[in-house]
mmCIF file of C-alpha atoms in Angstrom:
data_model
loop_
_atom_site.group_PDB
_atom_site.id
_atom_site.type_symbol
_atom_site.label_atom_id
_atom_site.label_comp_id
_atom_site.label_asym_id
_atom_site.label_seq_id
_atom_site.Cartn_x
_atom_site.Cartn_y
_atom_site.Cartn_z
ATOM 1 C CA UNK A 1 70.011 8.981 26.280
ATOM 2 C CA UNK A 2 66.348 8.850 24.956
ATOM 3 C CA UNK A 3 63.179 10.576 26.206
ATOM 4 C CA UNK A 4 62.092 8.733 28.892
ATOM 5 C CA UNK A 5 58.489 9.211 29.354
ATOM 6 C CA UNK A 6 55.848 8.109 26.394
ATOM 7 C CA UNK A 7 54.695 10.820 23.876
ATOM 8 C CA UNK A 8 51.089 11.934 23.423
ATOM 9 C CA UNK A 9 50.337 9.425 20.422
ATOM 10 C CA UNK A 10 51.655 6.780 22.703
ATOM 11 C CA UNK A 11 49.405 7.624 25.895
ATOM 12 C CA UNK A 12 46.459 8.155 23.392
ATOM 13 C CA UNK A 13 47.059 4.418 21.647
ATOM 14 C CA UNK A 14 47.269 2.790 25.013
ATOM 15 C CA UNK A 15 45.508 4.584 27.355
ATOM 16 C CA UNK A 16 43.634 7.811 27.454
ATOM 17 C CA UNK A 17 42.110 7.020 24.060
ATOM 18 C CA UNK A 18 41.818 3.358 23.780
ATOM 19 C CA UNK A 19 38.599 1.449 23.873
ATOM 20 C CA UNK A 20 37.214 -2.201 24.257
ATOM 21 C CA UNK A 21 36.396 -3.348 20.952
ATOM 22 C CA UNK A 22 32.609 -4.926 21.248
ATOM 23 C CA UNK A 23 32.586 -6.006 17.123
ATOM 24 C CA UNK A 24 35.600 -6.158 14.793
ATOM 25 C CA UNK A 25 35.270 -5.396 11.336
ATOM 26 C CA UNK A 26 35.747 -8.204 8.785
ATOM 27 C CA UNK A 27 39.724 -7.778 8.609
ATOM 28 C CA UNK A 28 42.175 -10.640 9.329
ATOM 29 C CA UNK A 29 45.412 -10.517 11.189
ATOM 30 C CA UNK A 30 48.461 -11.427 9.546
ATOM 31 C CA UNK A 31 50.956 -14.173 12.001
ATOM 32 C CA UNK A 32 53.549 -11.822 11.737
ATOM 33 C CA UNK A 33 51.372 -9.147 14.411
ATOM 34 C CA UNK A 34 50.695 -12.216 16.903
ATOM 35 C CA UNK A 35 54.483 -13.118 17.306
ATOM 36 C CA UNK A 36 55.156 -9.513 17.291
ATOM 37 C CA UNK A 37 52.367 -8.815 20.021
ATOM 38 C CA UNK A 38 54.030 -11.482 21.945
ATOM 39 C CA UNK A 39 57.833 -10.253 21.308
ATOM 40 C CA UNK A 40 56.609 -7.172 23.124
ATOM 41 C CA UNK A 41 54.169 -8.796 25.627
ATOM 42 C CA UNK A 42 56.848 -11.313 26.889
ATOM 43 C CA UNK A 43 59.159 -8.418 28.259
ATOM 44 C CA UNK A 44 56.920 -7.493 31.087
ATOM 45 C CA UNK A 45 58.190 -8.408 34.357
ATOM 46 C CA UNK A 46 56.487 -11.180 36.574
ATOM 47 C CA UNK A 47 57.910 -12.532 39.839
ATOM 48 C CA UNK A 48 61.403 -14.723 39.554
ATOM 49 C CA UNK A 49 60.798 -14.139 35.507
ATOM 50 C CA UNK A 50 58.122 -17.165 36.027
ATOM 51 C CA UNK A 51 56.282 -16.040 32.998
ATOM 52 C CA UNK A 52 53.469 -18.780 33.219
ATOM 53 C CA UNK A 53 51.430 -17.209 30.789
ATOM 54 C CA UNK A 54 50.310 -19.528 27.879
ATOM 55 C CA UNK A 55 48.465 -18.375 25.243
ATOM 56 C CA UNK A 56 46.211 -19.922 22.455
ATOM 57 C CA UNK A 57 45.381 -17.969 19.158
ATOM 58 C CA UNK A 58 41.926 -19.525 18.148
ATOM 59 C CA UNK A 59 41.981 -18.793 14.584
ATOM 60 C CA UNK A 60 39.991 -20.725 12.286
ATOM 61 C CA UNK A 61 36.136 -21.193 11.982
ATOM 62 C CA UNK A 62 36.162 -24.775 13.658
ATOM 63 C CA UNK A 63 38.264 -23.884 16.788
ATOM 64 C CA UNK A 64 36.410 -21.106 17.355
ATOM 65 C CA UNK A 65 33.165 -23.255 17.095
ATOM 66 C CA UNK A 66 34.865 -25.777 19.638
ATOM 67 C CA UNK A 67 34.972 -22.065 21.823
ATOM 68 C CA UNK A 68 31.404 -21.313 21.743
ATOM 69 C CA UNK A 69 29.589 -23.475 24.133
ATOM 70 C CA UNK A 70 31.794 -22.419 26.667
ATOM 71 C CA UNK A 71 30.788 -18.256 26.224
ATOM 72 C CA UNK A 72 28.714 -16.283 27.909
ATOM 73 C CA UNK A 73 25.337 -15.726 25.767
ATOM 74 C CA UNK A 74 26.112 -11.673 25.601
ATOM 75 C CA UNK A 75 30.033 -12.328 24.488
ATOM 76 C CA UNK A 76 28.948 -14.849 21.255
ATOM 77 C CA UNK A 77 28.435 -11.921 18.816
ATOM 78 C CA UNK A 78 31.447 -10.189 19.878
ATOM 79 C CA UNK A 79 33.278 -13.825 19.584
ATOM 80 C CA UNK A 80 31.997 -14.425 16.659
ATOM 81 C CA UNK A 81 32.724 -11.337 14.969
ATOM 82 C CA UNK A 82 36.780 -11.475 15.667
ATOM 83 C CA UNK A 83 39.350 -12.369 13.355
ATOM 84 C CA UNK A 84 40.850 -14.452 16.510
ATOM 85 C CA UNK A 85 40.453 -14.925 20.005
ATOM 86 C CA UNK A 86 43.586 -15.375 22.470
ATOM 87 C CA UNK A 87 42.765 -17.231 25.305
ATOM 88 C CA UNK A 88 45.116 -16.493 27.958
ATOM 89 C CA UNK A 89 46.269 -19.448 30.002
ATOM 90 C CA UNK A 90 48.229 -19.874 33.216
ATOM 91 C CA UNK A 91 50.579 -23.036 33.152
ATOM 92 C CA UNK A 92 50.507 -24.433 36.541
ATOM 93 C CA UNK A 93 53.512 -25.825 36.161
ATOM 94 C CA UNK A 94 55.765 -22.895 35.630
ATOM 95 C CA UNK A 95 58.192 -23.326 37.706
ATOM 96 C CA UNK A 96 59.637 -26.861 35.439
ATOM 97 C CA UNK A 97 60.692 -23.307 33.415
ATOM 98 C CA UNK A 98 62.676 -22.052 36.264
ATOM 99 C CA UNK A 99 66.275 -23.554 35.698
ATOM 100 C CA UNK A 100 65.860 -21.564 32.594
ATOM 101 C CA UNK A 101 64.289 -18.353 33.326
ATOM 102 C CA UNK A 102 65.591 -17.713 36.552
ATOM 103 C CA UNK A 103 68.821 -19.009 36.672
ATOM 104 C CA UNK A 104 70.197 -17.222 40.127
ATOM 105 C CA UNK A 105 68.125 -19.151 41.499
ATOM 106 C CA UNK A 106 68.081 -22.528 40.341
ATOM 107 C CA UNK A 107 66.103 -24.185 43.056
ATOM 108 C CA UNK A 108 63.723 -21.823 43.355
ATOM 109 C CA UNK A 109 61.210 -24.712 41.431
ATOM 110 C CA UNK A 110 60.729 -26.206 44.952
ATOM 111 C CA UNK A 111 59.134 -24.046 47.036
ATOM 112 C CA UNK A 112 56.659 -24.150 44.099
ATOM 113 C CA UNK A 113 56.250 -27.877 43.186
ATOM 114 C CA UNK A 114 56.222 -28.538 47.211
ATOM 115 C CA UNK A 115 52.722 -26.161 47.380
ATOM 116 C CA UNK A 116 50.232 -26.455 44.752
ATOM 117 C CA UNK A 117 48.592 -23.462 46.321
ATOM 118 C CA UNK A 118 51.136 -21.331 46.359
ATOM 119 C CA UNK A 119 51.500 -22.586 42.856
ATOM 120 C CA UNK A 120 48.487 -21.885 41.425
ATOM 121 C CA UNK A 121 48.207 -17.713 43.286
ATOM 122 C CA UNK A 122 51.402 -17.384 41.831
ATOM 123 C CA UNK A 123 49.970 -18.307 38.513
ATOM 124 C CA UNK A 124 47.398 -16.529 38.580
ATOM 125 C CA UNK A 125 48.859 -12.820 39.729
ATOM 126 C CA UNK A 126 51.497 -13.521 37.086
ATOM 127 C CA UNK A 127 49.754 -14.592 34.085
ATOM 128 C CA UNK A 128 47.036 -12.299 35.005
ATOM 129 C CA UNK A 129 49.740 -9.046 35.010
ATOM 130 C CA UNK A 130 50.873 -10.723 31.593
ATOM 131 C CA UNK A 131 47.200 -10.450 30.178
ATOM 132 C CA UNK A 132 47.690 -7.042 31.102
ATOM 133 C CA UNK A 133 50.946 -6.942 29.254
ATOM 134 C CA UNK A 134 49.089 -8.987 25.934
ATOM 135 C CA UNK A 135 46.288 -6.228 25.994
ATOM 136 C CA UNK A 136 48.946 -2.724 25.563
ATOM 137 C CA UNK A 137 51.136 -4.399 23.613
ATOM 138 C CA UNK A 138 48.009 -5.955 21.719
ATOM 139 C CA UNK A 139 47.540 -2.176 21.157
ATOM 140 C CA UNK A 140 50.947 -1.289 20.093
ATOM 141 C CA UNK A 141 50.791 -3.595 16.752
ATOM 142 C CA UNK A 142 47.926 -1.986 16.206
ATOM 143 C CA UNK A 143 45.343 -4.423 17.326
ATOM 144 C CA UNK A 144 42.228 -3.733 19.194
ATOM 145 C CA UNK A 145 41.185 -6.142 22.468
ATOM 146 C CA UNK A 146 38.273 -7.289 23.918
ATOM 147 C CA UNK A 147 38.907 -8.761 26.992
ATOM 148 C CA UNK A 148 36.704 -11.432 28.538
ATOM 149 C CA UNK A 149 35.962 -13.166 32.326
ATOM 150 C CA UNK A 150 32.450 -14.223 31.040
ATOM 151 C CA UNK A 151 33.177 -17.570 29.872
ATOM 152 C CA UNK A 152 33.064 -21.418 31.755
ATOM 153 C CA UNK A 153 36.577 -21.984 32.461
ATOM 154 C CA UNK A 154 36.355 -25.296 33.066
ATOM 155 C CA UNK A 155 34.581 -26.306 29.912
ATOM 156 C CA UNK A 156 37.604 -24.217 28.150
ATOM 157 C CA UNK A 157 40.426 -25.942 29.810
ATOM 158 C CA UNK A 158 38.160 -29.409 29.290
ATOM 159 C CA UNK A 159 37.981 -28.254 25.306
ATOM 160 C CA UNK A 160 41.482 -27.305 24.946
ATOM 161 C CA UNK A 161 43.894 -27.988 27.724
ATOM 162 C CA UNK A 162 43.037 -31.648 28.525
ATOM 163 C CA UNK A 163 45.834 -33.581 29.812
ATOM 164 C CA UNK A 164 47.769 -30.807 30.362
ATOM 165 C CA UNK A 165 49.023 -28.500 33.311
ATOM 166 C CA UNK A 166 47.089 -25.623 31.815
ATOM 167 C CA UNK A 167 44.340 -23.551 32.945
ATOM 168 C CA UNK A 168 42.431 -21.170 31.268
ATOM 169 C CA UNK A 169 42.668 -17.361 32.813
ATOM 170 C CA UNK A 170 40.670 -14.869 30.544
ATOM 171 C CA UNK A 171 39.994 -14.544 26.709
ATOM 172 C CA UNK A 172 40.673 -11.631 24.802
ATOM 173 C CA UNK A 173 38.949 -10.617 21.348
ATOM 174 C CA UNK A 174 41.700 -9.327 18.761
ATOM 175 C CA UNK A 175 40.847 -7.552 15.378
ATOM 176 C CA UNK A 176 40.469 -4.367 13.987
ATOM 177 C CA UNK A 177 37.716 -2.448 16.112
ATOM 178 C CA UNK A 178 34.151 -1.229 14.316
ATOM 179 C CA UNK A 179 34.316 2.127 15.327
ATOM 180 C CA UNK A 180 30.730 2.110 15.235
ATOM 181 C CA UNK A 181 29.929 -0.577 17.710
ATOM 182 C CA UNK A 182 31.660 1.092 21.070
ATOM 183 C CA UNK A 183 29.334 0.677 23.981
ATOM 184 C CA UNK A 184 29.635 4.478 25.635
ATOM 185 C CA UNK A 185 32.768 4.747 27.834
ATOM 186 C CA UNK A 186 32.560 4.004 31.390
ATOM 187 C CA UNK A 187 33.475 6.144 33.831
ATOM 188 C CA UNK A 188 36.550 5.825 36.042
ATOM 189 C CA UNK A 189 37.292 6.393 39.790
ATOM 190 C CA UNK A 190 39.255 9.968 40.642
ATOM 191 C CA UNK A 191 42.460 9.337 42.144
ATOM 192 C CA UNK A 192 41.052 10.533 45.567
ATOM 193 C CA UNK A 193 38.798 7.667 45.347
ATOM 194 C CA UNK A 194 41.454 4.645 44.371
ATOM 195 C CA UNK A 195 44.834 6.288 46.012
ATOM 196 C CA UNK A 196 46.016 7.036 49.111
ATOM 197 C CA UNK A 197 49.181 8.812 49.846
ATOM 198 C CA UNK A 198 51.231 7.947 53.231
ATOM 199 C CA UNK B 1 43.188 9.694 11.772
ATOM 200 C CA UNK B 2 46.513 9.087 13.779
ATOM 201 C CA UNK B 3 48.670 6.466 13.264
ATOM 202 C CA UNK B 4 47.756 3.331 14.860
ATOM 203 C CA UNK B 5 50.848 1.645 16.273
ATOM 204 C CA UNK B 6 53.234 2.424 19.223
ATOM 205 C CA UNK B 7 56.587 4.035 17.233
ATOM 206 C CA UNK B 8 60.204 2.089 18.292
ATOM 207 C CA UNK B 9 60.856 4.668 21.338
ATOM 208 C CA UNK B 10 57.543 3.852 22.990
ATOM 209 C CA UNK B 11 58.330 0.226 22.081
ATOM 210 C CA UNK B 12 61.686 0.584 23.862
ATOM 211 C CA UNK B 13 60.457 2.306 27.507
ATOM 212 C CA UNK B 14 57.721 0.364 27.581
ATOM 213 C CA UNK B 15 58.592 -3.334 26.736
ATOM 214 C CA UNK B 16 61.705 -4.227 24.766
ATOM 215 C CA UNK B 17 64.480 -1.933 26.415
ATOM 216 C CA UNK B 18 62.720 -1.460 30.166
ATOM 217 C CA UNK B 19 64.195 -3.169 33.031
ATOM 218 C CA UNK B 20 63.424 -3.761 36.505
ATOM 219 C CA UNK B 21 64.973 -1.219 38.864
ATOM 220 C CA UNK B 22 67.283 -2.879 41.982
ATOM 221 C CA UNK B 23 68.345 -0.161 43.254
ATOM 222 C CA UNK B 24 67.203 3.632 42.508
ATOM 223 C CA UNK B 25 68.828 7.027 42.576
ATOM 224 C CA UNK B 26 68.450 9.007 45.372
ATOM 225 C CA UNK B 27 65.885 11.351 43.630
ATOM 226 C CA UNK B 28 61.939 12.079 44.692
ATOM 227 C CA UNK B 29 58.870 11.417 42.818
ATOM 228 C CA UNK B 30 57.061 14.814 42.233
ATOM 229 C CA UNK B 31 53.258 14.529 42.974
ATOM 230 C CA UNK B 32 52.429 15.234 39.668
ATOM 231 C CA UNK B 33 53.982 12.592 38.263
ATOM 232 C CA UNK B 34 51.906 9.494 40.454
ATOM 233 C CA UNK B 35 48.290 11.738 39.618
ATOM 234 C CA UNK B 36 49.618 11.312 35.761
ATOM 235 C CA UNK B 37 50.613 7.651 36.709
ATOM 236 C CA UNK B 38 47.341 7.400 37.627
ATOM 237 C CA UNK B 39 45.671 8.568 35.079
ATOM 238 C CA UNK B 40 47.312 6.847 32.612
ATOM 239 C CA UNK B 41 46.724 2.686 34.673
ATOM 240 C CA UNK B 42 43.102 3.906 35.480
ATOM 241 C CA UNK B 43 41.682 3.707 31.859
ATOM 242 C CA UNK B 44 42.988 0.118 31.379
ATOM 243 C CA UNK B 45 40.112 -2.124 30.753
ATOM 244 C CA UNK B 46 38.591 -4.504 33.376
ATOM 245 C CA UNK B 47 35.763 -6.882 33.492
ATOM 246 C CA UNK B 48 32.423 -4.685 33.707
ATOM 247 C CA UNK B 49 34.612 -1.531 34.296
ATOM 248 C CA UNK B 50 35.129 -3.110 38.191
ATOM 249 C CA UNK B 51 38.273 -1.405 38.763
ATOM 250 C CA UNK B 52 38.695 -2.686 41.902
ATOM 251 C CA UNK B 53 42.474 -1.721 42.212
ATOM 252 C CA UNK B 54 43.272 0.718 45.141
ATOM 253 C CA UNK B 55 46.638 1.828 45.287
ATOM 254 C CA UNK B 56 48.536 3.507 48.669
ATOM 255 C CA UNK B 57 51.683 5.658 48.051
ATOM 256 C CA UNK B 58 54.151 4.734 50.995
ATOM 257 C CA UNK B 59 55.479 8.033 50.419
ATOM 258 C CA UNK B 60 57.078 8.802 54.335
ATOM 259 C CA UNK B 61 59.935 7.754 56.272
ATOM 260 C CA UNK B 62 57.305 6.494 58.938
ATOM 261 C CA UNK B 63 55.325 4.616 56.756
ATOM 262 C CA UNK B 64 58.389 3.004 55.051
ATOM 263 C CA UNK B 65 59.121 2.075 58.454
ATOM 264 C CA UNK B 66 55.771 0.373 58.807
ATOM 265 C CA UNK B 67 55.863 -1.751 55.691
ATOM 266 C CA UNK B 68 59.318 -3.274 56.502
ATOM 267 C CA UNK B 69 58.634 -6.133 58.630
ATOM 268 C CA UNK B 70 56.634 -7.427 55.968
ATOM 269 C CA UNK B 71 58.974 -7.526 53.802
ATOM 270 C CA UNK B 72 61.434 -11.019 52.168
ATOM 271 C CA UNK B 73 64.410 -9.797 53.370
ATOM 272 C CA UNK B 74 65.870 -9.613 50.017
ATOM 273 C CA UNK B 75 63.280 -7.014 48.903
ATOM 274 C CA UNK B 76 64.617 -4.461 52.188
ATOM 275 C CA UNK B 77 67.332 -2.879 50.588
ATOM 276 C CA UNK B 78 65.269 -2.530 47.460
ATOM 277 C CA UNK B 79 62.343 -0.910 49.470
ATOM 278 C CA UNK B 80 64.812 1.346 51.868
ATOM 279 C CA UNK B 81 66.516 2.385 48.591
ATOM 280 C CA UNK B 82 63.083 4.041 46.674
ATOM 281 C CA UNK B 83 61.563 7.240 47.193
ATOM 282 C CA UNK B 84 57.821 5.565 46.852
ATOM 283 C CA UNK B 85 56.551 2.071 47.446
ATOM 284 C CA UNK B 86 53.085 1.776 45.457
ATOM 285 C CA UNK B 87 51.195 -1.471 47.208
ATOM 286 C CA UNK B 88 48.534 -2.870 44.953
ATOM 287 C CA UNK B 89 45.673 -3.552 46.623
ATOM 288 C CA UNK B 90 42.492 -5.060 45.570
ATOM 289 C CA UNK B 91 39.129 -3.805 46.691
ATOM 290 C CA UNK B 92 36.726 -6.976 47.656
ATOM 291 C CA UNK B 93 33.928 -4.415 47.853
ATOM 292 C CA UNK B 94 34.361 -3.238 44.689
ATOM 293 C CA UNK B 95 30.830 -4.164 43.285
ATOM 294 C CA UNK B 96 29.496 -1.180 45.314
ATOM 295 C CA UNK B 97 31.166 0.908 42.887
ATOM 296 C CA UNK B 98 29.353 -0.684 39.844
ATOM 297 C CA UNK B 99 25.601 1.293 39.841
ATOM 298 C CA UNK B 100 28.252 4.138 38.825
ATOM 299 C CA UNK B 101 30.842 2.375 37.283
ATOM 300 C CA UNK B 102 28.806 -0.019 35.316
ATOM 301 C CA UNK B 103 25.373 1.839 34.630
ATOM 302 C CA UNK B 104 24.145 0.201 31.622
ATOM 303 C CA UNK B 105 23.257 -3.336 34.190
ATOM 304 C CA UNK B 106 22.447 -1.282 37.586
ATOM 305 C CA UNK B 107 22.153 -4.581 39.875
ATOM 306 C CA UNK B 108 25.360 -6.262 38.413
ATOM 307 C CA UNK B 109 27.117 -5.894 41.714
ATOM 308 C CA UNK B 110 24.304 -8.452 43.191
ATOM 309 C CA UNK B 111 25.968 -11.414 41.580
ATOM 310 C CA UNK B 112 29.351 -10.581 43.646
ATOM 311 C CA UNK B 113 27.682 -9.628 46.889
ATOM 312 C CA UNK B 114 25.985 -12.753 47.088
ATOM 313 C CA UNK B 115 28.679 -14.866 46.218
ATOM 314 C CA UNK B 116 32.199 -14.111 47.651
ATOM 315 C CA UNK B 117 34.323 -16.240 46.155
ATOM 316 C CA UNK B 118 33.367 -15.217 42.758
ATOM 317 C CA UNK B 119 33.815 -11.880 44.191
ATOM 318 C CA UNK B 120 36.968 -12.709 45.383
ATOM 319 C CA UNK B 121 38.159 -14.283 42.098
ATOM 320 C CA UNK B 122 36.890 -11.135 40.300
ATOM 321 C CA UNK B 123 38.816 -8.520 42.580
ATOM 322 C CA UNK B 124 42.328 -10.336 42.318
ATOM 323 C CA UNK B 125 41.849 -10.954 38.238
ATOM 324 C CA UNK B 126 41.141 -7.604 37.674
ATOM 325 C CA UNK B 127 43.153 -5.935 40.531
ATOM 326 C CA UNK B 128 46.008 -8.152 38.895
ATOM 327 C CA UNK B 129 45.498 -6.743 35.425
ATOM 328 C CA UNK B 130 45.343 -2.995 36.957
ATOM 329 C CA UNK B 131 48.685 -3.785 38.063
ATOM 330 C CA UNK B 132 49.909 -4.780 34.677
ATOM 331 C CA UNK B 133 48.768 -1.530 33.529
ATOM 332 C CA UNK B 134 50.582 0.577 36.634
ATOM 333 C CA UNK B 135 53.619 -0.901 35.539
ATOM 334 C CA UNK B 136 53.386 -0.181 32.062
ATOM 335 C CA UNK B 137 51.888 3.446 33.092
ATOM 336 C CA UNK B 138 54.809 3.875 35.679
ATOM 337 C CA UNK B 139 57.680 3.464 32.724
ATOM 338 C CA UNK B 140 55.135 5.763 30.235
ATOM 339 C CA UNK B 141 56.293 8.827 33.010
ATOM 340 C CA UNK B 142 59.437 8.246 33.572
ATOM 341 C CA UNK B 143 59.291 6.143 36.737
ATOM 342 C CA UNK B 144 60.988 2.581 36.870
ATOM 343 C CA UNK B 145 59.686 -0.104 38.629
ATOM 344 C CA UNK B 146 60.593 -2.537 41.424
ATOM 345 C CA UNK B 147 57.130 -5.256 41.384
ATOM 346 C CA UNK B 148 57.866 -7.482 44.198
ATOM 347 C CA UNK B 149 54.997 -10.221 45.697
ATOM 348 C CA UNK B 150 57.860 -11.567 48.393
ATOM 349 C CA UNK B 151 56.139 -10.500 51.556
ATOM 350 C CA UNK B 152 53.780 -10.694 53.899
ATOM 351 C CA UNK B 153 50.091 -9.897 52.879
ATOM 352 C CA UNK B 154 48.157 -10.585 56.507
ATOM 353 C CA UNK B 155 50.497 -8.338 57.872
ATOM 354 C CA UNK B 156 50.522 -5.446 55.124
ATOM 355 C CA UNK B 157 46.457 -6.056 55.343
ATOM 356 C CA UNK B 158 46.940 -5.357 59.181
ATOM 357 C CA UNK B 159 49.562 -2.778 59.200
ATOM 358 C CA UNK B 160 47.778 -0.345 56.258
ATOM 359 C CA UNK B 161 44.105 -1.408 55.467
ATOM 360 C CA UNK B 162 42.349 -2.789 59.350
ATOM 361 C CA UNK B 163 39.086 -2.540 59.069
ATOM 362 C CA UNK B 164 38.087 -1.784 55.377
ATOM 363 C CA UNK B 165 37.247 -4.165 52.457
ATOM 364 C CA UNK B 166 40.842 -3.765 51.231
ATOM 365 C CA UNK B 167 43.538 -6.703 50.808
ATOM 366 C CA UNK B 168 47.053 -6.382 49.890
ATOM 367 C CA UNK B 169 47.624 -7.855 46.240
ATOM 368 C CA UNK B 170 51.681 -7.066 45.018
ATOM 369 C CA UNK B 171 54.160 -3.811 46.067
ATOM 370 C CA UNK B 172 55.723 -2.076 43.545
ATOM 371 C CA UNK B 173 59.172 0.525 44.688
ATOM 372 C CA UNK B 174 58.590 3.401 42.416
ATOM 373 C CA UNK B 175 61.830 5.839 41.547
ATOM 374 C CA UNK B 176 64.309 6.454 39.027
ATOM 375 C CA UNK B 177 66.761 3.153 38.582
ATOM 376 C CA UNK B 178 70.337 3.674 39.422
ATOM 377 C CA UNK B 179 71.409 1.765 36.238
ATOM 378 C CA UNK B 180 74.779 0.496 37.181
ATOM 379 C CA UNK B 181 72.629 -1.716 39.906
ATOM 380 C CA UNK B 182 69.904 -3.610 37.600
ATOM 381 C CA UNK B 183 70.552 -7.799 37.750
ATOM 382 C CA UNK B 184 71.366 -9.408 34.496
ATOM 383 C CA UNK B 185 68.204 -9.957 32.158
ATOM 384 C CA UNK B 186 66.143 -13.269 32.441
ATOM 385 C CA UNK B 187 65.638 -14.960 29.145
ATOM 386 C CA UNK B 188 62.055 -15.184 27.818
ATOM 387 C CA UNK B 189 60.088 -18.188 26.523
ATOM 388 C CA UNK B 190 60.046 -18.594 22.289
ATOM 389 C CA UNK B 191 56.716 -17.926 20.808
ATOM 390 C CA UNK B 192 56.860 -21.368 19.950
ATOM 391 C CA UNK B 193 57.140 -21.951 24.011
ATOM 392 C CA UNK B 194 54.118 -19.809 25.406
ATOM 393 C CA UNK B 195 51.861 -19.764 22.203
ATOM 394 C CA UNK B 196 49.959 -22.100 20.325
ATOM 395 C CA UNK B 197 47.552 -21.366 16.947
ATOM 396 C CA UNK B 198 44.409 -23.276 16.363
#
């Protein structure tokens, strides 16, 4: 059986080390370290398997042009700076994947398609813990992130999800960080102050 | 400078080998090993730093007892067989946190006490993505995980956090998976499914 806790290098890459990129140094990122970001990223559990998470790898100078207008003012260097920006998406219609992805279950669609709201929490939590997923495995191929809420949704899903069931969650910055450019770390709670133990 | 991807045994706990515990051993959870859980999730990113994930340890027979009639009855078993239930719970008044959390824009938490939706949006994104990271941080020491968003938040919200700022967001059973009890795996979606290049 293999260790089964992560080793120093690992907690360092991912965690305890790790910092939001703010520029990216003029590197590109070859296809084959988004499709193996997302062969990692797609493992991480989310309830009934739902996996609604849809992501778009803006990549070339005119996409990323049909991005700006919809950025906050302070996130357009940062933007403009990356190799390519993922924006994460939520499909509200997830559950059409259910048959598929949780097959014990095949009617579980139902309960889904009969309430759009539970629908679209559902959505949300689970393409939400996915981004979480994208951003460590993001830093497992070796990537740096810089995740972003700072943006007009609407405009985004207007731009690039038209006529579709998607909606846009959060975009994330990938690249290779400029070590120079951190902003200074920010401080994080204690566990005192963010756990309780019953 | 250290190398600058996750090796194949991080790869494997964390993502491509982990599964979902049904059932766990009967075996405790040492202290020590939800502090390092801790601090391992805590320095995941969120947006401005808001951390507004709090996290309760149902550690005690009693307060196992007090979480179960919350519960989708097919999560019971699950629950009654872990040493630790972890609920997830998002702090709405997070933003007071942010003159310390946040210092380089001292009146940022303005915008989210002044508008609670957005607030509300902000708490359950980022509370969300703090979960990701627990998960991920859980299997990095050698815990598995149980995530489970079947039950009942009003009455969690009632049962463990009356009269604070705190709401219930997903549970998580916490142990160490008895592995001749783990469902078959779900398929994933194809890159070609989930992800699209502009």
């Amino acid at each position: 059986m293999m260790t089964d806790k992560l080793n120093e290098h690992g907690r360092s890459l991912l965690f305890t080390e790790a910092r939001t990129a703010n520029r990216f140094l003029n590197k590109p990122i070859d296809m084959s370290v988004l499709q193996a970001l997302y062969d990692l990223m797609k493992w991480g559990p989310t309830s009934m398997n739902q996996s609604p998470a849809r992501i778009t790898f803006v990549t070339t100078p005119e996409a990323k042009e049909m991005l700006k207008p919809a950025l906050a003012g302070g996130n357009v260097a940062r933007v403009e700076s990356a190799p390519v920006i993922a924006i994460i998406g939520q499909d509200l219609r997830f559950f059409d994947h259910l048959p598929t992805l949780f097959p014990s279950a095949p009617d579980a669609g139902k309960m889904f398609e009969e309430d759009e709201e539970k629908a679209a929490v559902s959505a949300f939590r689970n393409s939400t813990l996915q981004g979480g997923y994208f951003i460590l495995a993001a830093r497992s191929v070796g990537l740096d992130c810089g995740p972003m809420s700072g943006f007009n949704n609407a405009l985004v899903d207007q731009t690039f999800f038209a006529d579709t069931s998607i909606k846009s969650n959060f975009i994330c910055a990938l690249g290779y960080a400029d070590p120079e450019q951190y902003y200074p770390r920010g401080p994080r709670l204690s566990f005192d102050q963010a756990c309780t133990v019953r």
